[in-house]
């Protein structure tokens, strides 16, 4: 082969190689471009899917929040047979189309209500939550909804993801728990103690005993809103390292006798250590949302819904103090017509209080109470010495300014003066009112210190052994809920006769219990604690409670003890050798706002505690009026539509 031929062959080979490399490069580029395009498309689809899912979650939460505010969602949905959410087809109210922006995408959503929600014969509206589900055995009211969500990219009119979620909203009354705390809970009884109902905590649960504590209901602990907590600790919170006694929890197996015990040493449990209890002990659950405490303030939901509102008005000074029926809005000025009617209502029970000068220059010159023969259904006093609140004689808050409520006399008054119902006018309501499940009374104190953490204000309920009127022709009540933004005192038996029992609850900043014997010894209370006697109280409680160490979580461990569940009600007497019988439910949403005294054993001696959950609350018909509740969502079906 000649030299020129060899050169020509080499040139052709090089050219072929260049062509081949170019072709391979082009193919690789095309493949890479296609792969990048596929990856980008896949990423876009994933982003669209998650964005549409966020739309579902937001609309579901909005529906839940409406129920949390004691309302039902209302409105109209867009016509999904047409182009839902197009112009002129957007629906209205809680079900209307709403757009959100996520990940540079527009998320279009709307809600469709299940028609069974409006069927009065719907057999599944009120249900007992079935075994195996969260809160099994409790009663709930449920409603069904479907949420639709579509995600649109900014440069494409077609949806990247079309999702549907079908869910149930369940409303569960808080008073179906033996104890429900929206904060850390400590159950540390001295004598043997049995809790028959379920226990739930948003925070941490501490269990300890000097003898034996047995919980027969399910136990659930949720994390706090910030993701901390959700643990069960065996031992004390205030004394880290101390673990004593026996703590048993029902495992749901009738053949297990006795129920298995949560073992020491001090510390918290992992889920693997709780397998013997199955679903009857659950930890680190999602938090449950409870009603905000502002609902119990003047002007809030309970104030507006109450059948009767009465206030001790101190705004013009102590010498002008009086009980009024306030207007429901504005600055809560007296409704003088209704106040005059209230002033004519006679009292029934004897007094265990007075208006007096304590010689400290702050409360001289007050008018005395009417003569004993001229008692009123609602009066006021300043003679209660509150040692829990550092009640030294010179402290303003040491002597409680109290609205004094004769429960039986108020019942008689309402029966004879129905215009007092619902802020005036001729009212169709009566003692057998069924709105909100029965009667709701709201009591408060209006004065210079009403927002002070040491307000020194309070409300006392007396003559409440029978919740009803003895007036001729008076009907039985369906139930009674008493609400106050200040501390409430129960003096003597309350709703105590099982044959005459009515659903009852007390919702207040703090709850204090005085025995039947207090009315005989009250005048000695200024000098020393007085002797108590057997007392029977049957009502659900919702109030603030102090927190060990001043804070929830690990930061409160080792701090000053708050008294535990066994000191949920505040005592002021010498209960040695005497028993407090209590049937009800303990709910605590936060610390007290106007009762700042810390727990101490120096101002009382503890009663014998015959305490138990009132199992009558397991029947939703026996719940107190306007019972607070939490709401949770249960997903029933999740669907992705690929047809468009």
XYZ file of C-alpha atoms in Angstrom:
644
model
C 0.000 0.000 0.000
C 1.379 3.378 -0.953
C 2.002 6.082 1.607
C -0.845 8.204 0.233
C -3.255 5.278 0.451
C -2.325 4.738 4.064
C -2.921 8.398 4.842
C -6.325 8.289 3.156
C -7.329 5.221 5.121
C -6.295 6.826 8.383
C -8.279 9.949 7.543
C -11.393 7.892 6.818
C -10.919 5.958 10.066
C -10.578 9.177 12.026
C -13.662 10.624 10.382
C -15.653 7.472 11.113
C -14.474 7.579 14.702
C -15.490 11.233 14.982
C -18.904 10.421 13.546
C -19.276 7.501 15.938
C -18.245 9.550 18.955
C -20.563 12.350 17.862
C -23.439 9.900 17.457
C -22.738 8.391 20.839
C -22.558 11.856 22.363
C -25.809 12.842 20.730
C -27.470 9.647 21.929
C -26.116 10.161 25.445
C -27.253 13.773 25.385
C -30.704 12.762 24.223
C -30.876 10.024 26.838
C -29.649 12.370 29.553
C -32.086 15.061 28.495
C -34.910 12.573 28.524
C -33.824 11.297 31.937
C -33.570 14.831 33.288
C -36.982 15.574 31.841
C -38.406 12.422 33.423
C -36.792 13.228 36.762
C -38.111 16.780 36.576
C -41.574 15.537 35.631
C -41.475 12.998 38.453
C -40.354 15.691 40.884
C -43.108 17.988 39.634
C -45.678 15.242 40.088
C -44.410 14.491 43.594
C -44.410 18.173 44.482
C -47.904 18.521 43.067
C -49.077 15.470 45.008
C -47.698 16.701 48.326
C -49.053 20.190 47.689
C -52.514 18.803 46.962
C -52.253 16.647 50.092
C -51.470 19.777 52.110
C -54.686 21.277 50.746
C -56.623 18.276 52.048
C -55.091 18.643 55.483
C -55.812 22.372 55.693
C -59.472 21.999 54.762
C -59.872 19.069 57.160
C -58.388 21.169 59.967
C -60.704 24.062 59.100
C -63.719 21.762 59.411
C -62.405 20.458 62.740
C -61.896 23.995 64.078
C -65.532 24.902 63.345
C -66.668 21.996 65.512
C -64.184 22.996 68.198
C -66.020 26.309 68.403
C -69.296 24.472 69.204
C -70.704 25.062 65.732
C -71.360 22.869 62.722
C -69.893 23.667 59.307
C -72.456 25.143 56.963
C -72.655 26.334 53.388
C -72.987 24.914 49.893
C -70.496 22.958 47.822
C -69.719 23.684 44.158
C -71.503 21.469 41.683
C -68.967 18.711 41.063
C -70.989 17.471 38.109
C -69.754 20.547 36.273
C -66.421 22.315 36.413
C -66.033 22.666 40.177
C -64.479 25.957 41.308
C -64.884 27.582 37.891
C -66.399 31.052 37.741
C -69.979 30.939 39.003
C -69.528 27.493 40.548
C -67.557 28.127 43.724
C -70.029 27.254 46.492
C -70.370 29.204 49.736
C -69.525 29.138 53.439
C -67.408 26.399 54.966
C -67.732 24.179 51.888
C -66.808 26.779 49.245
C -63.802 26.661 46.942
C -60.635 28.016 48.540
C -57.231 28.399 46.920
C -53.843 28.122 48.603
C -50.284 28.611 47.384
C -47.665 25.916 48.024
C -44.376 25.135 46.297
C -45.102 27.714 43.595
C -48.385 25.970 42.852
C -52.037 26.910 43.183
C -54.032 24.425 45.242
C -57.772 24.490 44.606
C -59.949 22.857 47.276
C -63.576 22.399 48.255
C -65.650 20.319 50.689
C -68.729 18.142 50.185
C -70.937 17.245 53.150
C -72.280 13.713 53.410
C -76.106 13.935 53.154
C -76.422 11.585 56.132
C -75.234 14.450 58.349
C -78.668 16.045 57.982
C -80.679 12.841 58.320
C -82.386 12.842 61.746
C -82.652 9.047 61.539
C -78.951 8.468 60.889
C -78.149 5.536 63.171
C -74.403 6.248 63.130
C -74.610 9.889 64.261
C -74.140 8.987 67.916
C -71.966 5.956 68.398
C -69.897 4.069 70.892
C -66.383 4.025 69.490
C -65.701 0.368 68.605
C -62.959 -1.825 70.103
C -59.544 -1.443 68.524
C -60.021 2.226 67.696
C -58.655 5.176 69.581
C -60.868 5.979 72.618
C -62.775 2.715 72.271
C -65.849 2.520 74.481
C -66.465 6.274 74.670
C -69.510 7.922 73.157
C -68.997 10.310 70.273
C -71.004 12.312 67.787
C -69.679 11.981 64.267
C -70.159 13.756 60.940
C -68.789 12.797 57.518
C -67.192 14.978 54.851
C -65.207 14.691 51.618
C -62.427 17.133 50.733
C -61.211 17.570 47.146
C -57.848 19.136 46.298
C -56.139 19.818 42.957
C -52.598 21.141 42.428
C -51.821 23.327 39.383
C -48.316 24.212 38.154
C -47.718 27.896 37.296
C -47.263 27.332 33.525
C -49.766 24.565 32.898
C -53.531 24.687 33.148
C -53.765 20.962 33.796
C -53.747 19.604 37.365
C -50.634 17.741 38.487
C -52.528 15.889 41.208
C -56.219 15.339 41.971
C -56.907 14.003 45.466
C -59.967 13.169 47.560
C -60.097 12.438 51.284
C -63.202 11.099 52.995
C -63.091 11.571 56.766
C -65.212 11.543 59.876
C -65.186 14.289 62.473
C -65.743 12.912 65.954
C -66.722 15.004 68.958
C -65.830 13.389 72.287
C -66.928 14.998 75.591
C -64.073 15.598 78.032
C -66.232 14.450 80.941
C -66.112 10.840 79.720
C -62.625 10.632 81.225
C -61.842 10.011 84.868
C -59.068 12.539 84.315
C -58.255 14.634 81.238
C -55.310 17.026 81.517
C -54.012 19.416 78.900
C -50.792 19.537 80.917
C -48.649 17.233 83.038
C -50.663 15.032 85.404
C -49.418 13.387 88.592
C -51.447 10.677 90.321
C -49.654 9.912 93.581
C -52.222 8.751 96.179
C -51.359 7.837 99.746
C -54.161 5.317 100.529
C -55.328 2.745 97.978
C -57.035 4.414 95.020
C -58.995 3.028 92.056
C -59.857 5.087 88.965
C -62.677 3.486 86.995
C -62.586 5.636 83.854
C -60.081 6.395 81.105
C -57.196 8.823 81.608
C -55.747 11.132 78.956
C -52.890 13.625 79.165
C -51.519 16.140 76.678
C -48.034 16.199 78.185
C -46.514 13.679 80.609
C -48.171 11.330 83.103
C -46.485 10.497 86.431
C -47.770 7.478 88.380
C -46.752 6.545 91.913
C -48.390 5.376 95.150
C -47.741 4.876 98.827
C -49.935 1.768 98.623
C -51.781 0.696 95.433
C -53.100 2.774 92.539
C -55.246 0.928 89.990
C -56.534 2.430 86.737
C -59.357 0.439 85.151
C -59.794 2.545 82.011
C -57.534 3.074 79.028
C -54.520 5.351 79.438
C -53.368 7.601 76.599
C -50.656 10.246 76.590
C -50.180 12.722 73.744
C -47.249 14.893 72.894
C -47.505 18.613 73.490
C -48.024 20.929 70.572
C -44.246 21.463 70.329
C -43.585 17.734 69.922
C -42.214 17.147 73.432
C -43.616 14.878 76.114
C -46.119 12.117 75.548
C -44.463 9.842 78.130
C -45.559 7.812 81.134
C -43.184 8.111 84.077
C -43.137 5.630 86.944
C -42.442 7.702 90.029
C -42.775 11.259 91.245
C -42.141 14.395 89.226
C -41.179 16.498 92.228
C -38.736 13.950 93.659
C -36.821 12.430 90.771
C -35.615 8.959 91.593
C -38.458 8.107 94.002
C -40.608 5.181 92.870
C -42.815 3.465 95.449
C -45.986 1.433 95.840
C -47.861 -0.567 93.220
C -49.420 0.907 90.070
C -51.710 -1.380 88.063
C -53.476 -0.735 84.750
C -56.253 -2.919 83.343
C -54.990 -4.942 80.361
C -58.502 -5.707 79.111
C -58.191 -9.440 79.795
C -60.827 -10.595 82.329
C -58.682 -13.596 83.250
C -55.795 -11.405 84.417
C -56.066 -11.079 88.183
C -54.601 -8.881 89.448
C -53.998 -6.490 86.587
C -50.345 -6.171 85.528
C -48.235 -3.567 87.270
C -46.023 -0.846 85.847
C -42.664 -1.595 87.450
C -40.126 0.613 89.152
C -37.393 1.999 88.980
C -38.069 5.680 88.381
C -38.143 6.615 84.714
C -40.248 6.700 81.570
C -41.340 3.752 79.454
C -40.654 2.834 75.852
C -43.483 1.411 73.748
C -41.850 -2.030 73.773
C -42.192 -2.108 77.568
C -45.958 -1.578 77.350
C -46.835 -4.376 74.919
C -48.611 -6.396 77.640
C -51.367 -3.759 77.646
C -51.827 -3.616 73.864
C -53.854 -0.564 72.867
C -54.994 0.086 76.441
C -51.842 2.094 77.097
C -50.753 4.431 74.309
C -47.913 6.924 74.505
C -46.545 9.666 72.242
C -49.860 10.118 70.459
C -50.737 13.147 68.363
C -51.959 15.969 70.638
C -55.676 16.558 71.073
C -56.971 20.095 70.676
C -59.094 21.306 73.578
C -61.292 24.407 73.972
C -59.366 27.628 74.651
C -59.884 28.953 78.173
C -61.073 32.265 76.711
C -64.390 30.520 76.012
C -65.046 30.686 79.769
C -64.355 34.439 80.100
C -67.024 37.175 80.352
C -68.235 37.786 76.830
C -67.046 34.335 75.722
C -69.073 31.413 74.514
C -70.336 30.197 77.898
C -71.278 33.746 78.906
C -73.292 34.151 75.714
C -74.908 30.707 75.909
C -75.792 30.898 79.620
C -79.442 30.925 80.672
C -78.567 33.160 83.622
C -75.645 35.553 84.162
C -75.079 37.227 87.545
C -72.111 39.362 88.606
C -70.884 40.875 91.847
C -70.326 44.463 90.713
C -67.493 46.195 92.590
C -66.730 48.811 89.948
C -68.240 51.669 91.977
C -66.354 50.714 95.126
C -67.037 48.361 97.991
C -69.630 50.589 99.604
C -71.725 50.301 96.434
C -71.165 46.574 95.888
C -74.193 44.624 94.698
C -75.208 41.559 92.715
C -76.428 42.465 89.226
C -77.729 40.867 86.062
C -75.339 42.424 83.519
C -75.974 43.151 79.900
C -74.326 40.513 77.716
C -72.308 42.913 75.543
C -70.447 46.191 75.744
C -69.051 47.021 79.186
C -71.468 44.672 80.981
C -73.485 47.422 82.619
C -76.412 46.365 84.837
C -79.721 45.457 83.300
C -81.605 47.365 85.978
C -84.988 45.763 85.308
C -83.644 42.226 85.685
C -81.398 43.221 88.573
C -84.458 44.510 90.442
C -86.202 41.174 89.834
C -83.177 39.272 91.125
C -83.043 41.423 94.270
C -86.593 40.358 95.140
C -85.700 36.652 95.145
C -85.559 35.387 98.724
C -82.858 33.120 100.084
C -83.556 29.722 101.621
C -80.422 28.481 103.374
C -78.893 30.010 106.474
C -75.811 32.154 106.022
C -72.241 31.059 106.691
C -70.732 34.445 105.932
C -71.007 38.151 106.600
C -69.877 41.561 105.428
C -67.501 42.968 107.975
C -64.591 45.289 108.650
C -61.307 43.502 109.245
C -59.647 46.557 110.738
C -57.069 46.992 107.979
C -58.493 50.221 106.614
C -59.339 48.726 103.222
C -62.925 47.591 103.618
C -64.477 49.762 106.307
C -67.835 51.439 105.814
C -69.553 48.675 103.883
C -73.269 48.222 104.373
C -74.238 45.173 106.448
C -76.148 42.271 104.987
C -79.924 42.340 105.347
C -81.373 40.860 108.485
C -81.207 37.056 108.648
C -84.946 36.947 108.046
C -84.484 38.907 104.830
C -81.988 36.678 103.057
C -81.532 36.922 99.282
C -80.952 34.184 96.702
C -77.762 35.956 95.614
C -75.709 38.077 98.031
C -72.041 38.801 98.645
C -69.531 38.575 101.477
C -65.931 39.261 102.457
C -65.503 37.054 105.517
C -63.757 33.991 104.047
C -60.098 33.732 105.084
C -58.158 32.043 102.253
C -54.920 30.593 103.582
C -54.118 28.895 100.263
C -53.690 32.381 98.810
C -51.386 33.564 101.627
C -54.401 34.814 103.526
C -52.732 36.953 106.157
C -55.031 39.561 107.636
C -53.240 42.437 105.935
C -53.334 40.981 102.424
C -56.080 42.244 100.151
C -56.466 38.799 98.578
C -56.460 37.062 101.977
C -60.160 37.823 102.452
C -62.240 36.620 99.560
C -64.821 38.956 98.054
C -67.434 36.370 97.175
C -70.628 36.237 95.208
C -72.831 34.080 97.455
C -75.246 31.817 95.544
C -78.069 29.915 97.239
C -78.582 27.262 94.537
C -82.041 26.133 95.667
C -83.242 29.715 96.030
C -82.001 30.610 92.540
C -83.940 27.623 91.184
C -87.096 28.933 92.881
C -86.368 32.423 91.587
C -86.015 31.287 87.973
C -89.211 29.272 88.144
C -91.136 32.275 89.441
C -89.336 34.861 87.263
C -88.733 33.290 83.827
C -87.839 36.707 82.412
C -84.443 36.269 84.093
C -83.626 33.643 81.480
C -81.422 34.737 78.604
C -81.053 38.423 79.487
C -84.580 39.685 79.618
C -87.822 39.626 77.706
C -90.539 37.055 78.046
C -88.591 33.854 77.661
C -90.047 30.510 76.585
C -87.404 28.827 78.672
C -87.998 27.282 82.063
C -86.217 25.073 84.544
C -86.744 22.132 82.196
C -84.905 23.961 79.389
C -83.325 21.538 76.899
C -81.138 23.927 74.888
C -77.483 22.951 75.346
C -78.708 19.948 77.343
C -80.092 21.875 80.318
C -79.384 24.945 82.443
C -76.156 26.952 82.204
C -75.441 29.581 84.873
C -72.566 32.043 84.673
C -71.280 33.866 87.782
C -68.453 36.400 87.917
C -67.037 39.389 89.787
C -66.505 42.712 88.015
C -64.014 45.017 89.707
C -60.601 46.653 89.691
C -58.778 43.362 90.276
C -60.784 41.059 88.008
C -57.697 40.376 85.850
C -55.198 40.270 88.723
C -53.502 36.871 89.329
C -54.385 37.480 92.982
C -57.817 38.907 92.384
C -59.204 37.871 95.746
C -62.560 37.259 94.028
C -64.676 34.125 94.130
C -68.099 32.480 93.904
C -69.622 30.220 96.565
C -72.398 27.678 95.871
C -74.526 26.703 98.870
C -77.724 24.707 99.353
C -77.001 22.543 96.310
C -77.646 19.065 97.667
C -80.756 18.965 95.458
C -80.427 20.595 92.049
C -83.962 21.759 91.524
C -86.768 23.916 92.843
C -89.160 23.097 95.659
C -91.664 25.678 94.410
C -95.127 24.250 93.635
C -95.415 23.095 90.027
C -91.719 23.486 89.275
C -90.455 20.939 86.712
C -87.281 18.940 87.180
C -84.182 20.295 85.496
C -82.386 18.311 82.787
C -78.984 19.272 84.119
C -76.946 22.186 85.453
C -73.573 23.610 84.462
C -72.134 26.423 86.591
C -69.391 28.531 85.012
C -67.108 31.215 86.425
C -63.838 32.769 85.335
C -62.944 33.005 89.035
C -62.526 30.373 91.734
C -65.638 28.513 92.902
C -66.338 27.162 96.395
C -68.812 24.330 96.952
C -70.137 24.426 100.498
C -71.756 21.211 101.677
C -73.340 18.375 99.712
C -73.864 18.987 96.014
C -76.191 16.902 93.815
C -75.835 14.236 96.468
C -79.060 12.200 96.306
C -78.700 9.413 93.735
C -82.489 9.172 93.381
C -82.626 12.881 92.429
C -79.268 13.022 90.623
C -79.009 15.349 87.631
C -76.107 15.787 85.172
C -73.971 18.548 86.683
C -70.636 20.247 86.153
C -68.641 23.184 87.484
C -66.227 25.035 85.197
C -64.030 27.592 86.918
C -60.547 28.963 87.521
C -60.140 26.767 90.617
C -62.451 24.523 92.641
C -62.625 24.528 96.442
C -64.691 22.207 98.632
C -66.026 23.088 102.088
C -67.711 20.398 104.153
C -71.239 20.278 105.536
C -69.824 21.278 108.903
C -68.342 24.527 107.638
C -71.622 26.369 108.104
C -71.442 25.594 111.824
C -67.806 26.595 112.268
C -67.297 29.401 109.798
C -66.843 32.115 112.414
C -63.877 30.222 113.867
C -62.246 29.988 110.441
C -60.514 33.328 110.873
C -58.436 32.009 113.752
C -57.714 28.377 112.827
C -58.766 25.625 110.477
C -62.102 24.131 111.447
C -63.323 20.554 111.713
C -64.954 19.057 108.611
C -67.662 16.401 108.302
C -68.700 13.817 105.697
C -69.642 15.534 102.431
C -70.922 14.148 99.127
C -70.304 15.926 95.799
C -71.421 14.585 92.415
C -70.414 16.826 89.511
C -67.838 16.961 86.748
C -65.049 19.486 87.336
C -63.092 21.606 84.883
C -60.596 24.006 86.420
C -57.025 25.176 86.427
C -54.453 23.279 88.485
C -50.967 24.214 89.598
C -47.941 22.637 87.878
C -45.069 20.968 89.701
C -41.907 22.994 89.247
C -43.867 25.756 87.554
C -43.597 24.193 84.101
C -44.512 21.088 82.152
C -41.879 18.669 80.920
C -38.359 17.929 82.078
C -37.813 21.488 83.286
C -40.383 21.020 86.055
C -38.893 17.811 87.438
C -37.610 18.204 90.971
C -39.668 21.359 91.577
C -42.314 22.179 94.189
C -45.140 19.633 94.220
C -48.521 20.778 92.904
C -50.534 18.375 95.067
C -51.379 15.871 92.326
C -54.791 14.655 91.212
C -55.606 13.809 94.826
C -55.522 17.550 95.612
C -57.359 18.734 92.502
C -60.039 20.361 94.705
C -58.617 22.800 97.240
C -59.342 22.020 100.897
C -59.444 24.494 103.800
C -60.567 22.439 106.809
C -59.398 19.709 109.145
C -60.749 16.584 107.442
C -58.957 14.135 109.744
C -61.197 11.105 110.228
C -63.776 12.473 107.756
C -64.510 11.426 104.173
C -65.216 13.327 101.001
C -67.261 11.192 98.646
C -66.866 12.366 95.058
C -68.251 11.038 91.782
C -67.474 12.934 88.607
C -64.634 13.719 86.224
C -61.471 15.809 86.602
C -60.510 18.035 83.653
C -57.696 20.594 83.729
C -56.783 22.705 80.706
C -54.103 24.965 82.210
C -52.893 26.618 85.412
C -55.300 28.883 87.330
C -55.177 32.469 86.145
C -56.581 34.170 89.252
C -55.698 31.723 92.033
C -51.935 31.748 92.332
C -51.345 30.103 95.729
C -49.156 26.993 95.763
C -50.213 23.708 97.306
C -49.175 23.137 100.906
C -50.324 20.888 103.700
C -50.185 23.659 106.289
C -53.711 25.054 105.949
C -55.768 21.826 105.942
C -55.736 18.146 106.850
C -56.669 15.826 104.003
C -59.963 13.899 103.883
C -60.454 10.235 103.336
C -61.031 10.065 99.596
C -63.926 7.935 98.390
C -63.492 9.166 94.836
C -64.549 7.675 91.533
C -65.414 8.434 87.948
C -69.173 8.814 87.491
C -69.967 6.033 85.031
C -73.349 7.638 84.306
C -71.406 9.989 82.018
C -70.747 7.024 79.709
C -74.277 7.607 78.429
C -74.212 10.770 76.317
C -77.743 11.584 77.546
C -76.334 11.953 81.078
C -73.629 14.465 80.235
C -73.886 17.940 81.817
C -75.160 20.836 79.694
C -72.696 22.351 77.236
C -70.038 19.785 78.125
C -66.657 20.801 76.685
C -65.263 18.415 74.115
C -62.300 17.696 71.939
C -62.510 16.972 68.229
C -60.448 14.596 66.143
C -60.523 13.440 62.543
C -60.666 9.831 61.396
C -59.631 9.250 57.776
C -61.923 6.802 56.042
C -60.676 6.825 52.447
C -57.890 8.452 50.404
C -58.186 8.507 46.602
C -55.951 9.814 43.807
C -57.661 10.469 40.484
C -55.531 9.838 37.361
C -58.308 10.359 34.809
C -57.388 13.971 33.960
